[in-house]
Tab-separated table of C-alpha atoms in Angstrom:
chain	number	residue	atom	x	y	z
A	1	MET	CA	186.511	-173.760	-83.243
A	2	ASN	CA	189.399	-171.380	-81.650
A	3	LYS	CA	190.135	-168.783	-78.989
A	4	LEU	CA	190.338	-165.835	-81.485
A	5	THR	CA	187.579	-167.231	-83.500
A	6	ILE	CA	184.849	-167.463	-80.688
A	7	ALA	CA	185.965	-164.172	-79.317
A	8	THR	CA	185.232	-162.240	-82.547
A	9	LEU	CA	181.465	-164.483	-83.282
A	10	ALA	CA	180.487	-163.175	-79.318
A	11	ALA	CA	181.761	-160.145	-80.191
A	12	ALA	CA	179.340	-159.336	-83.850
A	13	VAL	CA	176.164	-161.330	-81.609
A	14	ALA	CA	176.965	-158.446	-79.063
A	15	LEU	CA	177.264	-155.856	-81.239
A	16	ALA	CA	174.268	-156.890	-83.596
A	17	LEU	CA	172.022	-157.246	-80.443
A	18	ALA	CA	173.021	-154.024	-79.239
A	19	ALA	CA	172.493	-152.496	-82.843
A	20	CYS	CA	168.427	-153.778	-82.257
A	21	ASN	CA	168.430	-151.762	-78.881
A	22	GLU	CA	166.288	-148.947	-79.254
A	23	ASP	CA	168.221	-146.936	-76.542
A	24	ALA	CA	172.087	-146.748	-76.968
A	25	ALA	CA	173.731	-149.355	-74.481
A	26	ASP	CA	177.384	-150.356	-73.812
A	27	VAL	CA	179.035	-152.952	-75.809
A	28	THR	CA	181.780	-154.724	-73.753
A	29	THR	CA	184.250	-156.685	-76.255
A	30	THR	CA	186.879	-159.127	-75.503
A	31	THR	CA	189.739	-159.948	-77.624
A	32	ILE	CA	192.084	-162.951	-77.390
A	33	ASP	CA	195.502	-161.443	-78.830
A	34	ALA	CA	197.924	-165.691	-78.392
A	35	SER	CA	198.789	-164.657	-74.455
A	36	GLN	CA	196.950	-161.133	-73.773
A	37	LEU	CA	193.584	-160.404	-72.779
A	38	THR	CA	191.775	-156.764	-74.055
A	39	THR	CA	188.637	-155.720	-73.131
A	40	THR	CA	186.931	-152.618	-74.908
A	41	THR	CA	184.045	-151.013	-74.295
A	42	THR	CA	182.159	-149.493	-76.958
A	43	SER	CA	179.056	-146.945	-76.811
A	44	VAL	CA	176.438	-148.042	-79.569
A	45	ALA	CA	174.096	-145.390	-79.773
A	46	ASP	CA	171.121	-145.342	-82.227
A	47	THR	CA	171.790	-145.134	-85.874
A	48	PRO	CA	170.101	-142.981	-88.805
A	49	PRO	CA	168.482	-144.751	-91.640
A	50	GLU	CA	170.296	-145.642	-94.488
A	51	THR	CA	170.085	-143.959	-97.976
A	52	ASP	CA	170.444	-145.522	-100.463
A	53	PRO	CA	172.346	-143.210	-103.059
A	54	GLU	CA	170.935	-144.730	-106.817
A	55	ASN	CA	167.609	-144.098	-105.908
A	56	GLY	CA	168.254	-141.827	-103.272
A	57	THR	CA	165.311	-143.872	-100.437
A	58	THR	CA	165.674	-143.716	-97.132
A	59	GLU	CA	165.171	-147.531	-95.790
A	60	THR	CA	162.829	-147.245	-92.195
A	61	THR	CA	161.382	-149.726	-89.858
A	62	PRO	CA	157.343	-148.879	-90.013
A	63	PRO	CA	155.942	-147.613	-86.813
A	64	VAL	CA	153.445	-150.114	-84.834
A	65	GLY	CA	151.360	-148.491	-83.239
A	66	ASP	CA	148.747	-149.949	-80.766
A	67	THR	CA	146.991	-153.603	-81.821
A	68	ILE	CA	143.545	-153.784	-81.414
A	69	GLU	CA	143.071	-156.141	-79.014
A	70	SER	CA	139.214	-155.279	-78.508
A	71	TYR	CA	136.330	-154.300	-80.533
A	72	GLU	CA	131.849	-153.904	-80.281
A	73	ILE	CA	130.079	-155.215	-83.832
A	74	ILE	CA	127.598	-152.344	-83.495
A	75	SER	CA	125.795	-153.113	-87.093
A	76	ARG	CA	125.720	-156.186	-89.457
A	77	GLN	CA	123.930	-154.994	-92.921
A	78	SER	CA	123.801	-158.247	-95.261
A	79	THR	CA	123.345	-158.368	-98.868
A	80	ASP	CA	123.714	-160.840	-101.441
A	81	GLU	CA	127.530	-159.793	-101.652
A	82	GLY	CA	127.566	-160.782	-98.393
A	83	GLU	CA	128.305	-158.132	-94.903
A	84	THR	CA	128.998	-155.278	-93.792
A	85	LEU	CA	129.887	-154.347	-89.853
A	86	PHE	CA	130.521	-150.997	-88.292
A	87	ILE	CA	132.919	-151.626	-85.485
A	88	LEU	CA	133.748	-149.365	-82.552
A	89	ILE	CA	137.378	-149.577	-81.192
A	90	GLU	CA	138.900	-148.035	-78.488
A	91	PRO	CA	140.426	-144.735	-78.756
A	92	GLY	CA	144.869	-145.298	-79.593
A	93	GLU	CA	147.457	-144.748	-81.336
A	94	TYR	CA	147.082	-146.585	-84.787
A	95	THR	CA	149.114	-147.242	-87.400
A	96	ASP	CA	148.703	-148.642	-91.078
A	97	VAL	CA	150.128	-151.604	-89.514
A	98	SER	CA	148.008	-151.861	-86.617
A	99	PHE	CA	144.885	-151.768	-89.326
A	100	GLU	CA	146.135	-154.381	-91.317
A	101	GLY	CA	146.520	-156.836	-88.925
A	102	PHE	CA	143.428	-156.315	-87.455
A	103	LEU	CA	141.633	-156.532	-91.053
A	104	VAL	CA	143.121	-159.504	-91.536
A	105	ARG	CA	142.324	-161.481	-88.353
A	106	LEU	CA	138.186	-159.715	-88.849
A	107	LEU	CA	138.365	-161.339	-92.361
A	108	GLU	CA	139.359	-164.591	-91.011
A	109	SER	CA	136.891	-164.515	-87.964
A	110	GLU	CA	134.087	-163.338	-90.864
A	111	PRO	CA	134.020	-165.781	-93.751
A	112	SER	CA	130.941	-163.188	-95.101
A	113	LEU	CA	132.527	-160.298	-95.145
A	114	VAL	CA	132.800	-157.586	-97.600
A	115	GLY	CA	132.654	-154.458	-95.637
A	116	ALA	CA	133.891	-153.063	-92.536
A	117	GLU	CA	133.680	-149.287	-91.478
A	118	VAL	CA	135.906	-148.719	-87.892
A	119	PHE	CA	135.373	-146.182	-85.458
A	120	ASP	CA	137.074	-144.755	-82.256
A	121	ASP	CA	133.623	-142.830	-81.316
A	122	ARG	CA	129.963	-143.858	-80.758
A	123	VAL	CA	128.861	-140.609	-81.731
A	124	ALA	CA	130.313	-140.531	-85.235
A	125	LEU	CA	129.681	-144.473	-85.838
A	126	ASP	CA	125.740	-143.718	-85.331
A	127	ALA	CA	125.635	-140.977	-87.863
A	128	SER	CA	127.319	-142.876	-89.953
A	129	LEU	CA	124.049	-145.125	-89.901
A	130	LYS	CA	121.751	-142.473	-90.326
A	131	VAL	CA	120.449	-140.942	-93.604
A	132	GLU	CA	123.132	-138.632	-94.871
A	133	ASP	CA	120.409	-135.090	-95.033
A	134	ASP	CA	120.004	-135.923	-91.261
A	135	ARG	CA	122.930	-135.388	-89.719
A	136	THR	CA	123.772	-132.680	-87.895
A	137	ALA	CA	126.907	-130.401	-87.846
A	138	ASP	CA	128.214	-131.888	-84.669
A	139	GLU	CA	127.644	-135.355	-85.947
A	140	LEU	CA	129.438	-134.454	-89.277
A	141	GLN	CA	132.863	-133.439	-87.153
A	142	ALA	CA	132.064	-136.482	-85.306
A	143	LEU	CA	132.220	-138.559	-88.611
A	144	ALA	CA	135.135	-136.260	-90.054
A	145	ASP	CA	137.094	-137.038	-86.541
A	146	HIS	CA	136.480	-140.634	-85.840
A	147	HIS	CA	136.092	-142.584	-88.705
A	148	LEU	CA	139.005	-144.223	-89.619
A	149	VAL	CA	139.191	-146.844	-92.027
A	150	SER	CA	137.008	-148.618	-94.282
A	151	LEU	CA	136.982	-152.093	-95.586
A	152	VAL	CA	135.331	-152.354	-99.368
A	153	GLY	CA	135.099	-155.381	-101.523
A	154	GLY	CA	136.834	-157.834	-98.648
A	155	ARG	CA	140.009	-156.502	-99.780
A	156	GLU	CA	140.530	-152.679	-99.728
A	157	VAL	CA	141.718	-150.990	-96.918
A	158	ARG	CA	140.527	-147.372	-97.414
A	159	PHE	CA	141.859	-144.951	-94.717
A	160	GLN	CA	139.301	-141.768	-93.594
A	161	GLY	CA	139.457	-139.026	-91.325
A	162	PRO	CA	142.405	-138.614	-89.741
A	163	LEU	CA	144.401	-141.398	-91.438
A	164	THR	CA	144.111	-140.034	-94.544
A	165	GLU	CA	147.924	-139.747	-94.843
A	166	PHE	CA	148.332	-143.608	-94.711
A	167	ASP	CA	148.062	-144.834	-98.571
A	168	ASP	CA	145.021	-147.361	-98.812
A	169	PHE	CA	146.263	-150.765	-99.797
A	170	VAL	CA	144.723	-153.857	-100.753
A	171	ILE	CA	145.540	-156.787	-98.228
A	172	GLY	CA	146.758	-160.057	-99.473
A	173	SER	CA	148.467	-157.777	-102.311
């Protein structure tokens, strides 16, 4: 390869790397023109998502959110179909992506799993294990605020309470 091709390739790689960076960055490119050496500095800032003019949709990268690293299984309920787990996780900034990864790993580690109820508050989890008519107003509020997600039938993910803005989905589809 000649020097101009190498310089052009290096500049393209530098711009691509800067575009992937979340923060604004200064990118320095070097252009070789016969016997002359020129250095140019270009400021690269975050760019807005692109809109597809054909259907008006905007392409964005979904937020990843916190990863669910640790959890505690508070209760196991067994049926002929399999087990349903009642799980307590730490409060965090979770997204649908966070729960998808968590539930996929959970399904891999628990082959008989058909259901899961995930909470980030022990009072809410304990209330979910009570007969509905025995729940207090505070327990009902805790359920509304801290019951995050349900796994139904071993594949269907349903968002609960504060996460109902996320779309339900089926794992593996």
